[in-house]
Amino acid sequence: KWMSPASGVSCGFGGAVVSISNNTNSDSQQPQRYVTIDNVVEHPELVSASEKFETEFGAKDCIAYCHDMAARASDAYEGQVWSFMQIMFETNAREELLSYLGFDPEKIQAAAMEFTEEDDGIDEDGGDASAATKGAPAMSQRAENTVKDALLVGNFEAAVECCFRSGNLADA
């Protein structure tokens, strides 16, 4: 008798409770064994949120879910995070992300292709430009920003062209 307990309970993952019991009738000598599985829900709002998440992601409608979450965000930061997540699920995520961050690839390409270095005889440090040309010429801040923007949007040709136009052949 001590090896087969009359009853027992075990808790499982997700709020499942499994209980076992033996019920003996006076009519029969064999005990009837019962196994009962119950679900215990402590936070019903969490269950409903989880079910909504499952249905929306089960239908592969991640963009709509992220849009709804951004609209229901409690603060601006949370709204930006959900907007960013929505962009990550777009089919053209790279272009959408650049647009979201305020980068216009066409304007950056035009700026890089039409780049001209204004040479007014004074370099950006306030010194004489002829002294700077004795060594390797440093890239101006404007040229450097244009090259960085072109590289950021993935336009390597425009970045190289800007380096050529600014006289920085080694950076090209």
mmCIF file of C-alpha atoms in Angstrom:
data_model
loop_
_atom_site.group_PDB
_atom_site.id
_atom_site.type_symbol
_atom_site.label_atom_id
_atom_site.label_comp_id
_atom_site.label_asym_id
_atom_site.label_seq_id
_atom_site.Cartn_x
_atom_site.Cartn_y
_atom_site.Cartn_z
ATOM 1 C CA LYS A 1 0.000 0.000 0.000
ATOM 2 C CA TRP A 2 2.758 2.443 0.740
ATOM 3 C CA MET A 3 4.081 2.227 -2.880
ATOM 4 C CA SER A 4 0.857 3.360 -4.504
ATOM 5 C CA PRO A 5 -0.288 6.601 -2.901
ATOM 6 C CA ALA A 6 -4.005 7.249 -2.653
ATOM 7 C CA SER A 7 -3.674 10.769 -4.093
ATOM 8 C CA GLY A 8 -1.158 13.317 -5.356
ATOM 9 C CA VAL A 9 -0.783 16.673 -7.082
ATOM 10 C CA SER A 10 1.818 18.049 -9.446
ATOM 11 C CA CYS A 11 2.098 21.554 -10.902
ATOM 12 C CA GLY A 12 3.140 21.962 -14.501
ATOM 13 C CA PHE A 13 4.187 24.730 -16.850
ATOM 14 C CA GLY A 14 1.596 27.339 -17.799
ATOM 15 C CA GLY A 15 -0.657 26.905 -14.786
ATOM 16 C CA ALA A 16 -1.490 23.221 -15.336
ATOM 17 C CA VAL A 17 -2.258 21.207 -12.214
ATOM 18 C CA VAL A 18 -2.372 17.414 -12.464
ATOM 19 C CA SER A 19 -4.014 15.492 -9.648
ATOM 20 C CA ILE A 20 -4.330 11.737 -9.175
ATOM 21 C CA SER A 21 -6.639 9.891 -6.858
ATOM 22 C CA ASN A 22 -7.801 6.383 -6.069
ATOM 23 C CA ASN A 23 -11.456 5.685 -5.449
ATOM 24 C CA THR A 24 -12.422 2.340 -4.007
ATOM 25 C CA ASN A 25 -15.975 1.122 -4.181
ATOM 26 C CA SER A 26 -17.306 -1.291 -1.649
ATOM 27 C CA ASP A 27 -18.668 -3.358 -4.569
ATOM 28 C CA SER A 28 -15.325 -4.129 -6.175
ATOM 29 C CA GLN A 29 -11.938 -4.860 -4.827
ATOM 30 C CA GLN A 30 -10.112 -3.014 -7.632
ATOM 31 C CA PRO A 31 -9.600 0.690 -6.977
ATOM 32 C CA GLN A 32 -10.467 3.113 -9.771
ATOM 33 C CA ARG A 33 -7.706 5.542 -10.595
ATOM 34 C CA TYR A 34 -8.527 9.094 -11.719
ATOM 35 C CA VAL A 35 -6.234 11.633 -13.356
ATOM 36 C CA THR A 36 -7.493 15.199 -13.536
ATOM 37 C CA ILE A 37 -5.798 18.045 -15.400
ATOM 38 C CA ASP A 38 -6.893 21.548 -14.455
ATOM 39 C CA ASN A 39 -5.698 24.930 -15.659
ATOM 40 C CA VAL A 40 -5.260 27.575 -12.994
ATOM 41 C CA VAL A 41 -5.189 31.134 -14.346
ATOM 42 C CA GLU A 42 -3.853 33.805 -12.023
ATOM 43 C CA HIS A 43 -3.796 36.683 -14.521
ATOM 44 C CA PRO A 44 -6.650 36.495 -17.071
ATOM 45 C CA GLU A 45 -5.515 39.711 -18.798
ATOM 46 C CA LEU A 46 -2.185 38.049 -19.559
ATOM 47 C CA VAL A 47 -3.980 35.091 -21.089
ATOM 48 C CA SER A 48 -6.072 37.332 -23.359
ATOM 49 C CA ALA A 49 -2.986 39.317 -24.430
ATOM 50 C CA SER A 50 -1.145 36.082 -25.136
ATOM 51 C CA GLU A 51 -4.041 34.724 -27.209
ATOM 52 C CA LYS A 52 -4.225 37.960 -29.231
ATOM 53 C CA PHE A 53 -0.473 37.801 -29.808
ATOM 54 C CA GLU A 54 -0.756 34.178 -30.961
ATOM 55 C CA THR A 55 -3.614 34.889 -33.404
ATOM 56 C CA GLU A 56 -1.963 37.957 -34.941
ATOM 57 C CA PHE A 57 1.431 36.328 -35.314
ATOM 58 C CA GLY A 58 -0.163 33.056 -36.392
ATOM 59 C CA ALA A 59 -1.754 34.936 -39.297
ATOM 60 C CA LYS A 60 1.669 36.458 -40.096
ATOM 61 C CA ASP A 61 0.245 39.966 -39.606
ATOM 62 C CA CYS A 62 3.185 41.314 -37.645
ATOM 63 C CA ILE A 63 2.989 44.761 -39.234
ATOM 64 C CA ALA A 64 -0.596 45.336 -38.085
ATOM 65 C CA TYR A 65 0.231 44.105 -34.583
ATOM 66 C CA CYS A 66 3.193 46.474 -34.289
ATOM 67 C CA HIS A 67 1.078 49.346 -35.651
ATOM 68 C CA ASP A 68 -1.625 48.676 -33.040
ATOM 69 C CA MET A 69 0.947 48.491 -30.265
ATOM 70 C CA ALA A 70 2.530 51.783 -31.411
ATOM 71 C CA ALA A 71 -0.901 53.428 -31.374
ATOM 72 C CA ARG A 72 -1.602 52.115 -27.858
ATOM 73 C CA ALA A 73 1.841 53.017 -26.490
ATOM 74 C CA SER A 74 1.830 54.769 -23.145
ATOM 75 C CA ASP A 75 4.752 57.073 -23.947
ATOM 76 C CA ALA A 76 6.659 58.383 -26.975
ATOM 77 C CA TYR A 77 9.638 56.075 -26.492
ATOM 78 C CA GLU A 78 7.492 52.952 -26.497
ATOM 79 C CA GLY A 79 5.689 54.214 -29.608
ATOM 80 C CA GLN A 80 9.015 54.696 -31.377
ATOM 81 C CA VAL A 81 10.143 51.192 -30.432
ATOM 82 C CA TRP A 82 6.966 49.648 -31.872
ATOM 83 C CA SER A 83 7.253 51.812 -35.006
ATOM 84 C CA PHE A 84 10.813 50.570 -35.435
ATOM 85 C CA MET A 85 9.633 46.963 -35.007
ATOM 86 C CA GLN A 86 6.939 47.581 -37.636
ATOM 87 C CA ILE A 87 9.594 48.798 -40.069
ATOM 88 C CA MET A 88 11.685 45.669 -39.451
ATOM 89 C CA PHE A 89 8.800 43.485 -40.716
ATOM 90 C CA GLU A 90 8.299 45.502 -43.933
ATOM 91 C CA THR A 91 9.360 43.901 -47.203
ATOM 92 C CA ASN A 92 11.688 46.823 -48.011
ATOM 93 C CA ALA A 93 12.900 47.367 -44.460
ATOM 94 C CA ARG A 94 16.194 49.032 -45.413
ATOM 95 C CA GLU A 95 14.556 51.812 -47.439
ATOM 96 C CA GLU A 96 11.792 52.284 -44.867
ATOM 97 C CA LEU A 97 14.329 52.526 -42.044
ATOM 98 C CA LEU A 98 16.395 55.122 -43.890
ATOM 99 C CA SER A 99 13.251 57.147 -44.537
ATOM 100 C CA TYR A 100 12.179 56.806 -40.883
ATOM 101 C CA LEU A 101 15.577 58.097 -39.756
ATOM 102 C CA GLY A 102 15.363 61.043 -42.176
ATOM 103 C CA PHE A 103 17.849 59.965 -44.844
ATOM 104 C CA ASP A 104 16.926 60.553 -48.490
ATOM 105 C CA PRO A 105 19.167 58.421 -50.739
ATOM 106 C CA GLU A 106 18.441 60.536 -53.842
ATOM 107 C CA LYS A 107 19.424 63.791 -52.138
ATOM 108 C CA ILE A 108 22.550 62.199 -50.685
ATOM 109 C CA GLN A 109 23.555 60.852 -54.093
ATOM 110 C CA ALA A 110 22.988 64.228 -55.723
ATOM 111 C CA ALA A 111 25.035 65.962 -53.013
ATOM 112 C CA ALA A 112 27.905 63.484 -53.414
ATOM 113 C CA MET A 113 27.927 63.604 -57.224
ATOM 114 C CA GLU A 114 27.835 67.407 -57.307
ATOM 115 C CA PHE A 115 30.305 67.886 -54.478
ATOM 116 C CA THR A 116 32.847 70.669 -54.977
ATOM 117 C CA GLU A 117 35.398 71.728 -52.436
ATOM 118 C CA GLU A 118 35.389 75.500 -51.913
ATOM 119 C CA ASP A 119 38.995 76.568 -51.643
ATOM 120 C CA ASP A 120 39.177 79.961 -49.983
ATOM 121 C CA GLY A 121 42.824 79.704 -48.969
ATOM 122 C CA ILE A 122 41.988 78.949 -45.315
ATOM 123 C CA ASP A 123 41.527 75.465 -44.009
ATOM 124 C CA GLU A 124 38.948 74.558 -41.382
ATOM 125 C CA ASP A 125 41.377 75.023 -38.498
ATOM 126 C CA GLY A 126 41.899 78.662 -39.450
ATOM 127 C CA GLY A 127 45.418 78.080 -40.733
ATOM 128 C CA ASP A 128 46.852 78.536 -44.184
ATOM 129 C CA ALA A 129 45.580 75.965 -46.676
ATOM 130 C CA SER A 130 48.946 75.851 -48.417
ATOM 131 C CA ALA A 131 50.514 74.523 -45.207
ATOM 132 C CA ALA A 132 47.980 71.715 -45.105
ATOM 133 C CA THR A 133 48.759 70.670 -48.673
ATOM 134 C CA LYS A 134 52.430 70.053 -47.883
ATOM 135 C CA GLY A 135 51.474 66.781 -46.177
ATOM 136 C CA ALA A 136 48.533 64.580 -46.965
ATOM 137 C CA PRO A 137 45.441 66.756 -47.323
ATOM 138 C CA ALA A 138 42.873 66.140 -44.658
ATOM 139 C CA MET A 139 39.299 65.612 -45.721
ATOM 140 C CA SER A 140 37.073 68.565 -44.910
ATOM 141 C CA GLN A 141 34.214 68.061 -42.465
ATOM 142 C CA ARG A 142 31.654 68.712 -45.215
ATOM 143 C CA ALA A 143 33.257 66.128 -47.510
ATOM 144 C CA GLU A 144 33.534 63.644 -44.661
ATOM 145 C CA ASN A 145 29.847 64.045 -43.784
ATOM 146 C CA THR A 146 28.837 63.613 -47.414
ATOM 147 C CA VAL A 147 30.906 60.428 -47.701
ATOM 148 C CA LYS A 148 29.494 59.053 -44.432
ATOM 149 C CA ASP A 149 25.923 59.722 -45.573
ATOM 150 C CA ALA A 150 26.562 58.047 -48.930
ATOM 151 C CA LEU A 151 28.051 55.012 -47.196
ATOM 152 C CA LEU A 152 25.156 54.876 -44.752
ATOM 153 C CA VAL A 153 22.589 54.624 -47.539
ATOM 154 C CA GLY A 154 24.763 52.040 -49.302
ATOM 155 C CA ASN A 155 25.778 54.194 -52.266
ATOM 156 C CA PHE A 156 29.469 53.347 -52.528
ATOM 157 C CA GLU A 157 29.816 54.863 -55.979
ATOM 158 C CA ALA A 158 28.701 58.267 -54.724
ATOM 159 C CA ALA A 159 31.056 58.014 -51.731
ATOM 160 C CA VAL A 160 34.025 57.264 -54.004
ATOM 161 C CA GLU A 161 33.042 60.070 -56.365
ATOM 162 C CA CYS A 162 32.878 62.507 -53.446
ATOM 163 C CA CYS A 163 36.355 61.408 -52.330
ATOM 164 C CA PHE A 164 37.681 62.014 -55.868
ATOM 165 C CA ARG A 165 36.021 65.432 -56.049
ATOM 166 C CA SER A 166 37.427 66.473 -52.679
ATOM 167 C CA GLY A 167 40.935 65.384 -53.677
ATOM 168 C CA ASN A 168 41.174 62.505 -51.227
ATOM 169 C CA LEU A 169 42.277 59.731 -53.549
ATOM 170 C CA ALA A 170 43.551 57.533 -50.714
ATOM 171 C CA ASP A 171 40.103 57.514 -49.060
ATOM 172 C CA ALA A 172 38.410 56.565 -52.335
#
